[in-house]
Amino acid sequence: MTNQVKGVIALIICSLMGMFYLQSYYAWQVYQQHSLALQGEIDEVLLAAVSKAQEEKNLRIKERVDESLRNPELVSYAFLRTAEGPKIATIDPITGETYSSLTYPGEAEPEPSLKEMQEYLIKRNDAFMAKGTYMYWSPLIAERLEDYMKNTRLSAAFLNQQFEKELKSRNIEGGFRVLFTSEEFEDEDFAQGELRSLAWNVHTEEYDHLALVISNPAFEILKRMGLILGSTVLVLMLIVLSFGALGIILHRQKKLSALKDDFIDNVTHELLTPLATLKLALETLNRDPDFSQSPYLEISNQQTHRMAEVVDHILQVSFVEEGKAGLRMESVELVGLIQEVANYHRTMAQKPIALSLELPSEILVWSDHHHLNNVLHNISGNAVKYGPAKGAEIGINLKTEGDILLLQIWDNGRGIPAEEQEAIFDKFHRVQRGGIHDVKGLGIGLYYSRSILRQLGGDIRLAQSSAAGSCFEITLPLIHTAVI
């Protein structure tokens, strides 16, 4: 799987995770908003129910006061004609003292009966009480009124009925309960997950405080979210399905990649025996004077050598990927190894090569001699292959930065396009020119080089590239530097 593919997959996964998070966060915020709105409605229900219960309590007080106003043992009435007009006076039946008087409408002809005076006074008393004014029509009625107001409490049963009606009128479901207490409410009075109203000081038959509690507020909130909740669940399901589909695709791709690698490894190993036989036959012919000068024999030697290099490169990559590179870490004298590789390419290249080496007398690195030799051959070989036909120029420079060795390899090749510069280290990737590959190769040299260098504690990168050439930088752990 190439780095570009991995990057795209990582971007898709991050996008899906971001969408999942944003959708979940949005749903949570909507849930919180509905929770606050429901809290406000519960408080409104409490106040409305208490107000209705207070009205019911006042009605009971009014009925008892009305009965008292009709009781001749508590109050007597007298009709008076005064300069200010006709009036009805209330009299204490025990002392006979006039306690209060109230203007009677009209001319009052004939005089109103006792019942009419009682009903008129009751009517006016109801009007006063509706405004919150309580009239003491006689000392006995005053005593009774104070007793009524003191002992008449809100009805708990009536409150429960009003809570049920108010909740139903607002379509609030999920169950409720009303808490009554004589003391202030404590946190342990409420179960976890319940939604409670504000606590209210109110006098009922037995208690002084009450609160309305919704037992299952989540049900009500989710019901109100409706379409938003449905769309959120749908989007989250799509995201989960996308994750699942992506996982299946990745599994299939990994399986296909494994099959491809197995096929390449099997074919490569199958070629080893015929290659060894062919090389032995060619060596025998090289020693025969009748065939040693044949141009066809030279071509066969070159092609056999090339095929052997291809098989060797594929096997190297296979071992690196499986972690079976068999590293033999040791002190490697790098300067001599670089000169050996440079001399090899100067001798074997089919084009002129100009080498520029800026090397100290000795550099020791902690590495694997065999694999490090392969890396240097890969980079130098690319510089030769992709260099101009008139002649390749290669520059090699060594310098140290603390405990790190920096090896720079320059060439005068045609450069690597910017969009391809990171992909060149991917397995089997080759830079195309006009849709064709005009230089032979497998596209595994740089992949192998980066993989093995990282196992060796180093790395490789393309430092710069242009039409005038490219520069690769290799880093390795340093042991000792000898000054020139």
Coordinates of C-alpha atoms in Angstrom, one line a residue:
M1 CA 0.0 0.0 0.0
T2 CA 1.6 3.3 -1.1
N3 CA 2.0 6.3 1.1
Q4 CA -0.5 8.2 -1.1
V5 CA -3.1 5.5 -0.6
K6 CA -2.4 5.4 3.1
G7 CA -2.7 9.2 3.2
V8 CA -6.1 9.1 1.5
I9 CA -7.3 6.4 3.8
A10 CA -6.2 8.3 6.8
L11 CA -7.9 11.4 5.5
I12 CA -11.2 9.5 4.9
I13 CA -11.0 8.0 8.4
C14 CA -10.3 11.4 10.0
S15 CA -13.2 12.9 8.0
L16 CA -15.6 10.1 9.1
M17 CA -14.5 10.5 12.7
G18 CA -14.9 14.2 12.5
M19 CA -18.4 13.9 11.1
F20 CA -19.2 11.4 13.8
Y21 CA -18.0 13.7 16.5
L22 CA -19.7 16.8 15.1
Q23 CA -23.0 15.0 14.6
S24 CA -22.8 13.5 18.1
Y25 CA -21.9 16.9 19.6
Y26 CA -24.8 18.6 17.7
A27 CA -27.2 15.9 18.9
W28 CA -26.0 16.4 22.5
Q29 CA -26.4 20.2 22.3
V30 CA -29.9 19.8 21.0
Y31 CA -30.6 17.3 23.8
Q32 CA -29.4 19.9 26.3
Q33 CA -31.5 22.6 24.8
H34 CA -34.6 20.5 25.0
S35 CA -33.7 19.5 28.6
L36 CA -33.5 23.2 29.6
A37 CA -36.8 23.9 27.8
L38 CA -38.5 20.9 29.6
Q39 CA -37.1 22.2 32.9
G40 CA -38.8 25.5 32.3
E41 CA -42.1 23.8 31.5
I42 CA -41.9 21.7 34.6
D43 CA -41.5 24.9 36.7
E44 CA -44.5 26.5 34.9
V45 CA -46.6 23.4 35.6
L46 CA -45.7 23.6 39.3
L47 CA -46.7 27.2 39.5
A48 CA -49.9 26.7 37.5
A49 CA -50.9 23.8 39.7
V50 CA -50.1 25.6 42.9
S51 CA -52.1 28.6 41.6
K52 CA -55.1 26.4 40.9
A53 CA -54.8 24.7 44.3
Q54 CA -54.7 28.2 45.9
E55 CA -57.8 29.2 44.1
E56 CA -59.5 26.0 45.3
K57 CA -58.4 26.7 48.9
N58 CA -59.8 30.2 48.6
L59 CA -63.0 28.8 47.3
R60 CA -63.3 26.6 50.3
I61 CA -62.6 29.5 52.7
K62 CA -65.2 31.6 50.8
E63 CA -67.8 28.8 51.1
R64 CA -67.3 28.7 54.9
V65 CA -67.4 32.5 55.2
D66 CA -70.7 32.4 53.1
E67 CA -72.1 29.9 55.5
S68 CA -71.1 32.1 58.5
L69 CA -72.8 35.2 56.9
R70 CA -76.0 33.2 56.8
N71 CA -75.7 32.1 60.4
P72 CA -77.8 34.4 62.7
E73 CA -75.7 33.3 65.7
L74 CA -72.7 34.9 64.2
V75 CA -74.1 38.1 62.7
S76 CA -77.4 40.0 62.5
Y77 CA -78.5 42.5 59.8
A78 CA -80.4 45.8 59.9
F79 CA -81.7 47.9 57.1
L80 CA -81.0 51.6 57.6
R81 CA -82.2 54.7 55.7
T82 CA -79.6 57.4 56.1
A83 CA -78.9 60.8 54.5
E84 CA -76.3 59.0 52.4
G85 CA -78.8 56.5 51.2
P86 CA -80.0 53.0 52.2
K87 CA -77.5 50.8 54.0
I88 CA -77.2 47.3 55.4
A89 CA -75.6 47.2 58.8
T90 CA -74.0 44.1 60.4
I91 CA -74.6 43.7 64.1
D92 CA -72.9 41.6 66.7
P93 CA -75.8 39.2 67.9
I94 CA -74.3 39.0 71.4
T95 CA -73.7 42.7 72.2
G96 CA -76.1 44.3 69.7
E97 CA -73.4 46.6 68.6
T98 CA -73.4 47.7 64.9
Y99 CA -70.1 46.5 63.5
S100 CA -70.1 47.7 59.9
S101 CA -72.4 49.1 57.2
L102 CA -72.6 48.7 53.5
T103 CA -74.4 50.9 51.0
Y104 CA -77.5 49.2 49.5
P105 CA -78.2 50.0 45.8
G106 CA -81.4 51.7 44.6
E107 CA -84.2 53.1 46.7
A108 CA -84.8 49.8 48.4
E109 CA -88.6 49.9 48.2
P110 CA -89.9 47.8 49.7
E111 CA -87.2 47.0 52.3
P112 CA -85.2 43.9 51.4
S113 CA -85.8 40.7 53.3
L114 CA -83.2 39.1 55.6
K115 CA -82.3 36.6 52.9
E116 CA -81.9 39.4 50.3
M117 CA -79.6 41.3 52.6
Q118 CA -77.6 38.1 53.3
E119 CA -77.2 37.3 49.6
Y120 CA -76.2 40.9 48.8
L121 CA -73.6 41.0 51.5
I122 CA -72.3 37.5 50.4
K123 CA -72.0 38.8 46.9
R124 CA -70.1 41.9 48.0
N125 CA -67.9 39.8 50.3
D126 CA -67.0 37.5 47.4
A127 CA -65.9 40.5 45.3
F128 CA -63.7 41.7 48.2
M129 CA -62.1 38.2 48.6
A130 CA -61.5 37.9 44.9
K131 CA -59.2 41.0 45.3
G132 CA -57.5 39.5 48.3
T133 CA -59.4 41.6 50.9
Y134 CA -61.0 39.9 53.9
M135 CA -63.8 41.8 55.7
Y136 CA -64.5 41.3 59.4
W137 CA -68.3 41.7 59.4
S138 CA -68.6 40.9 63.0
P139 CA -66.2 39.8 65.9
L140 CA -67.5 36.2 65.7
I141 CA -67.1 36.1 61.9
A142 CA -63.6 37.6 62.3
E143 CA -62.6 34.8 64.7
R144 CA -64.0 32.2 62.3
L145 CA -62.3 33.8 59.3
E146 CA -58.9 33.7 61.0
D147 CA -59.5 30.1 62.0
Y148 CA -60.5 29.2 58.4
M149 CA -57.4 30.8 57.0
K150 CA -55.1 29.2 59.5
N151 CA -56.4 25.7 59.2
T152 CA -57.5 25.5 55.6
R153 CA -54.5 23.9 53.7
L154 CA -53.9 23.1 50.1
S155 CA -55.2 19.7 49.1
A156 CA -52.5 17.3 48.1
A157 CA -55.0 15.2 46.1
F158 CA -56.1 18.3 44.2
L159 CA -52.5 19.2 43.5
N160 CA -51.8 15.8 42.0
Q161 CA -54.9 16.2 39.8
Q162 CA -53.8 19.6 38.6
F163 CA -50.2 18.4 37.9
E164 CA -51.7 15.6 35.8
K165 CA -53.9 18.0 33.9
E166 CA -51.1 20.6 33.3
L167 CA -48.7 17.9 32.1
K168 CA -51.3 16.4 29.8
S169 CA -52.1 19.8 28.4
R170 CA -48.4 20.3 27.4
N171 CA -48.1 16.7 26.1
I172 CA -45.5 15.8 28.7
E173 CA -45.3 12.1 29.2
G174 CA -42.9 9.7 30.8
G175 CA -44.5 9.6 34.3
F176 CA -44.2 12.0 37.2
R177 CA -44.4 12.1 41.0
V178 CA -44.9 14.9 43.5
L179 CA -42.6 15.1 46.5
F180 CA -43.9 16.5 49.7
T181 CA -41.8 17.2 52.8
S182 CA -41.9 19.1 56.0
E183 CA -38.2 20.0 55.8
E184 CA -36.0 21.4 53.0
F185 CA -35.3 19.0 50.2
E186 CA -32.0 17.1 50.1
D187 CA -30.2 15.6 47.1
E188 CA -31.0 12.0 48.3
D189 CA -34.7 12.8 47.9
F190 CA -34.2 12.6 44.1
A191 CA -33.2 9.6 42.0
Q192 CA -30.4 9.9 39.5
G193 CA -31.7 10.8 36.0
E194 CA -34.9 12.5 37.2
L195 CA -35.8 16.0 36.2
R196 CA -37.2 18.1 39.1
S197 CA -38.8 21.4 39.3
L198 CA -37.9 24.2 41.6
A199 CA -38.8 23.6 45.2
W200 CA -41.9 25.5 46.4
N201 CA -42.9 26.5 49.9
V202 CA -46.6 25.7 50.2
H203 CA -48.8 24.5 53.0
T204 CA -50.8 21.3 52.5
E205 CA -52.6 19.2 55.1
E206 CA -49.3 17.6 56.3
Y207 CA -46.4 19.2 54.5
D208 CA -44.8 22.6 53.8
H209 CA -42.6 22.0 50.7
L210 CA -43.2 20.3 47.4
A211 CA -41.5 19.6 44.1
L212 CA -42.6 18.1 40.8
V213 CA -40.4 15.3 39.5
I214 CA -40.4 13.8 36.0
S215 CA -39.3 10.2 36.4
N216 CA -38.1 9.6 32.8
P217 CA -37.2 12.9 31.2
A218 CA -35.0 11.3 28.6
F219 CA -38.1 9.7 26.9
E220 CA -39.8 13.1 26.7
I221 CA -36.7 14.9 25.4
L222 CA -36.0 12.2 22.8
K223 CA -39.7 12.4 21.7
R224 CA -39.4 16.1 21.3
M225 CA -36.2 15.9 19.3
G226 CA -38.1 13.8 16.7
L227 CA -36.8 14.5 13.2
I228 CA -33.4 15.8 14.5
L229 CA -32.9 12.6 16.4
G230 CA -33.9 10.5 13.5
S231 CA -31.6 12.3 11.1
T232 CA -28.8 12.1 13.6
V233 CA -29.2 8.4 14.0
L234 CA -29.4 7.9 10.2
V235 CA -26.1 9.9 9.7
L236 CA -24.4 8.0 12.5
M237 CA -25.5 4.7 11.0
L238 CA -24.2 5.8 7.6
I239 CA -20.9 6.8 9.2
V240 CA -20.7 3.4 10.9
L241 CA -21.5 1.6 7.7
S242 CA -18.9 3.7 5.9
F243 CA -16.3 2.6 8.5
G244 CA -17.4 -1.0 7.9
A245 CA -17.2 -0.7 4.1
L246 CA -13.8 0.9 4.4
G247 CA -12.6 -1.9 6.7
I248 CA -13.8 -4.5 4.2
I249 CA -12.0 -2.7 1.4
L250 CA -8.8 -2.4 3.4
H251 CA -9.0 -6.1 4.3
R252 CA -9.5 -7.1 0.7
Q253 CA -6.7 -4.8 -0.5
K254 CA -4.4 -6.2 2.2
K255 CA -5.3 -9.7 1.1
L256 CA -4.7 -9.0 -2.5
S257 CA -1.4 -7.3 -1.7
A258 CA -0.4 -10.4 0.3
L259 CA -1.3 -12.7 -2.6
K260 CA 0.7 -10.4 -5.0
D261 CA 3.7 -10.5 -2.7
D262 CA 3.4 -14.3 -2.3
F263 CA 3.2 -14.7 -6.0
I264 CA 6.3 -12.5 -6.6
D265 CA 8.2 -14.3 -3.9
N266 CA 7.3 -17.8 -5.2
V267 CA 8.3 -16.8 -8.8
T268 CA 11.5 -15.3 -7.6
H269 CA 12.5 -18.4 -5.6
E270 CA 11.6 -20.6 -8.6
L271 CA 14.0 -18.6 -10.7
L272 CA 17.0 -19.1 -8.4
T273 CA 17.7 -22.7 -9.5
P274 CA 17.5 -22.2 -13.3
L275 CA 19.6 -19.0 -12.9
A276 CA 22.3 -20.8 -11.0
T277 CA 22.3 -23.6 -13.7
L278 CA 22.4 -21.0 -16.4
K279 CA 25.3 -19.1 -14.8
L280 CA 27.2 -22.4 -14.4
A281 CA 26.7 -23.3 -18.0
L282 CA 27.8 -19.8 -19.1
E283 CA 31.0 -20.0 -17.0
T284 CA 31.8 -23.3 -18.6
L285 CA 31.3 -21.8 -22.1
N286 CA 33.5 -18.9 -21.1
R287 CA 36.4 -21.3 -20.5
D288 CA 35.9 -23.0 -23.9
P289 CA 38.1 -21.2 -26.5
D290 CA 35.6 -22.1 -29.3
F291 CA 32.8 -20.0 -27.6
S292 CA 34.5 -17.5 -25.3
Q293 CA 34.8 -14.8 -28.1
S294 CA 31.2 -15.2 -29.3
P295 CA 29.2 -12.0 -29.0
Y296 CA 26.1 -14.0 -28.2
L297 CA 27.9 -15.4 -25.2
E298 CA 28.6 -11.9 -24.0
I299 CA 25.0 -10.9 -24.4
S300 CA 23.9 -14.0 -22.5
N301 CA 26.3 -13.2 -19.7
Q302 CA 25.0 -9.6 -19.4
Q303 CA 21.3 -10.6 -19.4
T304 CA 21.9 -13.4 -16.9
H305 CA 23.7 -10.9 -14.6
R306 CA 20.8 -8.5 -15.0
M307 CA 18.2 -11.1 -14.2
A308 CA 20.2 -12.2 -11.1
E309 CA 20.3 -8.6 -9.9
V310 CA 16.5 -8.3 -10.3
V311 CA 15.9 -11.5 -8.4
D312 CA 18.3 -10.4 -5.7
H313 CA 16.6 -7.1 -5.3
I314 CA 13.2 -8.7 -5.0
L315 CA 14.5 -11.1 -2.3
Q316 CA 16.1 -8.3 -0.4
V317 CA 12.8 -6.3 -0.3
S318 CA 10.9 -9.4 0.7
F319 CA 13.2 -10.0 3.6
V320 CA 13.0 -6.4 4.7
E321 CA 9.2 -6.3 4.7
E322 CA 9.0 -9.6 6.7
G323 CA 11.6 -8.3 9.3
K324 CA 14.0 -11.1 8.3
A325 CA 16.7 -8.9 6.9
G326 CA 19.2 -10.7 9.2
L327 CA 21.0 -7.5 10.2
R328 CA 24.6 -8.1 11.4
M329 CA 25.4 -4.8 13.1
E330 CA 29.1 -4.0 13.1
S331 CA 31.6 -1.1 12.8
V332 CA 31.7 -0.3 9.1
E333 CA 34.4 1.9 7.5
L334 CA 32.2 4.0 5.2
V335 CA 34.8 5.9 3.2
G336 CA 36.4 2.7 1.8
L337 CA 32.9 1.3 1.1
I338 CA 31.9 4.5 -0.9
Q339 CA 35.1 4.4 -2.9
E340 CA 34.5 0.7 -3.7
V341 CA 31.0 1.4 -4.9
A342 CA 32.2 4.4 -6.9
N343 CA 34.9 2.5 -8.7
Y344 CA 32.5 -0.3 -9.5
H345 CA 30.1 2.0 -11.3
R346 CA 32.9 3.9 -13.0
T347 CA 34.1 0.6 -14.4
M348 CA 30.7 -1.0 -15.3
A349 CA 28.8 2.0 -16.6
Q350 CA 27.9 2.2 -20.3
K351 CA 28.4 6.0 -20.3
P352 CA 31.1 8.4 -19.1
I353 CA 31.0 9.1 -15.4
A354 CA 32.6 12.1 -13.6
L355 CA 33.0 11.4 -9.9
S356 CA 33.5 14.1 -7.3
L357 CA 34.3 12.8 -3.8
E358 CA 34.7 14.9 -0.7
L359 CA 35.6 12.4 1.9
P360 CA 37.6 12.3 5.1
S361 CA 40.3 9.7 5.7
E362 CA 38.0 7.5 7.7
I363 CA 34.4 7.4 9.0
L364 CA 33.1 4.6 11.2
V365 CA 29.4 3.9 11.4
W366 CA 27.4 1.3 13.3
S367 CA 25.6 -0.6 10.5
D368 CA 25.3 -3.7 8.4
H369 CA 28.0 -3.9 5.8
H370 CA 26.0 -5.9 3.3
H371 CA 22.8 -3.9 3.3
L372 CA 24.6 -0.6 3.5
N373 CA 26.6 -1.6 0.4
N374 CA 23.2 -2.4 -1.4
V375 CA 21.9 1.1 -0.4
L376 CA 25.0 2.8 -1.9
H377 CA 24.7 0.8 -5.0
N378 CA 21.0 1.6 -5.4
I379 CA 21.5 5.4 -5.1
S380 CA 24.6 5.5 -7.2
G381 CA 23.1 3.2 -9.8
N382 CA 20.1 5.5 -10.1
A383 CA 22.4 8.5 -10.6
V384 CA 24.1 6.6 -13.4
K385 CA 20.9 5.3 -15.1
Y386 CA 19.0 8.6 -15.0
G387 CA 22.1 10.8 -15.9
P388 CA 22.5 12.3 -19.4
A389 CA 23.7 10.0 -22.2
K390 CA 26.7 12.2 -22.8
G391 CA 27.9 11.6 -19.2
A392 CA 26.7 11.3 -15.7
E393 CA 28.1 13.5 -12.9
I394 CA 28.0 12.1 -9.3
G395 CA 29.1 14.0 -6.2
I396 CA 29.4 12.4 -2.8
N397 CA 30.0 14.4 0.3
L398 CA 30.3 13.3 3.9
K399 CA 29.9 15.5 7.1
T400 CA 29.0 15.0 10.7
E401 CA 26.4 16.7 12.8
G402 CA 26.9 15.6 16.4
D403 CA 26.5 11.9 16.6
I404 CA 24.9 11.7 13.2
L405 CA 26.6 11.1 9.9
L406 CA 25.1 13.0 6.9
L407 CA 25.9 11.5 3.4
Q408 CA 24.9 13.6 0.4
I409 CA 24.8 12.1 -3.1
W410 CA 24.4 14.5 -6.0
D411 CA 23.7 13.8 -9.6
N412 CA 23.0 15.7 -12.8
G413 CA 19.9 13.8 -13.8
R414 CA 16.7 15.4 -15.1
G415 CA 15.2 15.8 -11.7
I416 CA 12.0 14.5 -10.1
P417 CA 8.6 16.4 -10.4
A418 CA 7.4 17.9 -7.1
E419 CA 4.2 15.8 -7.1
E420 CA 6.3 12.6 -7.3
Q421 CA 9.1 13.4 -4.8
E422 CA 7.6 11.7 -1.8
A423 CA 6.1 8.8 -3.8
I424 CA 9.5 7.7 -5.1
F425 CA 10.0 5.8 -1.9
D426 CA 6.9 3.8 -2.3
K427 CA 7.1 0.1 -3.4
F428 CA 7.1 -0.4 -7.2
H429 CA 6.6 3.3 -7.8
R430 CA 8.4 4.7 -10.8
V431 CA 8.5 8.3 -12.2
Q432 CA 6.8 8.4 -15.6
R433 CA 7.8 10.6 -18.4
G434 CA 4.9 11.1 -20.9
G435 CA 3.2 7.9 -19.7
I436 CA 6.3 5.7 -20.5
H437 CA 9.3 4.4 -18.6
D438 CA 12.4 5.0 -20.7
V439 CA 14.8 3.6 -18.1
K440 CA 14.7 0.0 -17.0
G441 CA 14.0 -0.8 -13.4
L442 CA 11.5 -2.3 -10.9
G443 CA 10.8 0.7 -8.7
I444 CA 12.0 -1.1 -5.5
G445 CA 15.5 0.3 -5.0
L446 CA 14.5 3.5 -3.1
Y447 CA 11.8 1.6 -1.2
Y448 CA 14.3 -1.0 -0.1
S449 CA 16.9 1.7 0.8
R450 CA 14.5 3.7 3.1
S451 CA 13.2 0.5 4.7
I452 CA 16.6 -0.9 5.5
L453 CA 18.1 2.4 6.6
R454 CA 15.3 2.9 9.1
Q455 CA 16.0 -0.5 10.5
L456 CA 19.7 0.5 10.7
G457 CA 18.8 3.6 12.7
G458 CA 19.1 6.0 9.8
D459 CA 17.0 7.4 7.1
I460 CA 17.0 8.8 3.5
R461 CA 15.3 11.7 2.0
L462 CA 15.3 13.7 -1.3
A463 CA 16.9 17.0 -0.2
Q464 CA 16.3 18.8 -3.4
S465 CA 15.5 18.2 -7.1
S466 CA 15.4 20.3 -10.2
A467 CA 16.1 20.0 -13.9
A468 CA 19.8 20.4 -13.1
G469 CA 19.8 17.3 -10.9
S470 CA 18.9 15.8 -7.5
C471 CA 20.4 15.4 -4.1
F472 CA 19.7 12.5 -1.7
E473 CA 20.7 12.7 2.0
I474 CA 21.4 9.6 4.1
T475 CA 21.7 9.8 7.8
L476 CA 23.5 7.1 9.9
P477 CA 24.5 6.7 13.6
L478 CA 28.2 7.7 13.9
I479 CA 30.9 5.9 15.9
H480 CA 34.0 7.9 15.2
T481 CA 35.3 10.5 12.8
A482 CA 38.9 10.8 11.8
V483 CA 40.0 14.3 10.7
I484 CA 41.6 14.5 7.2

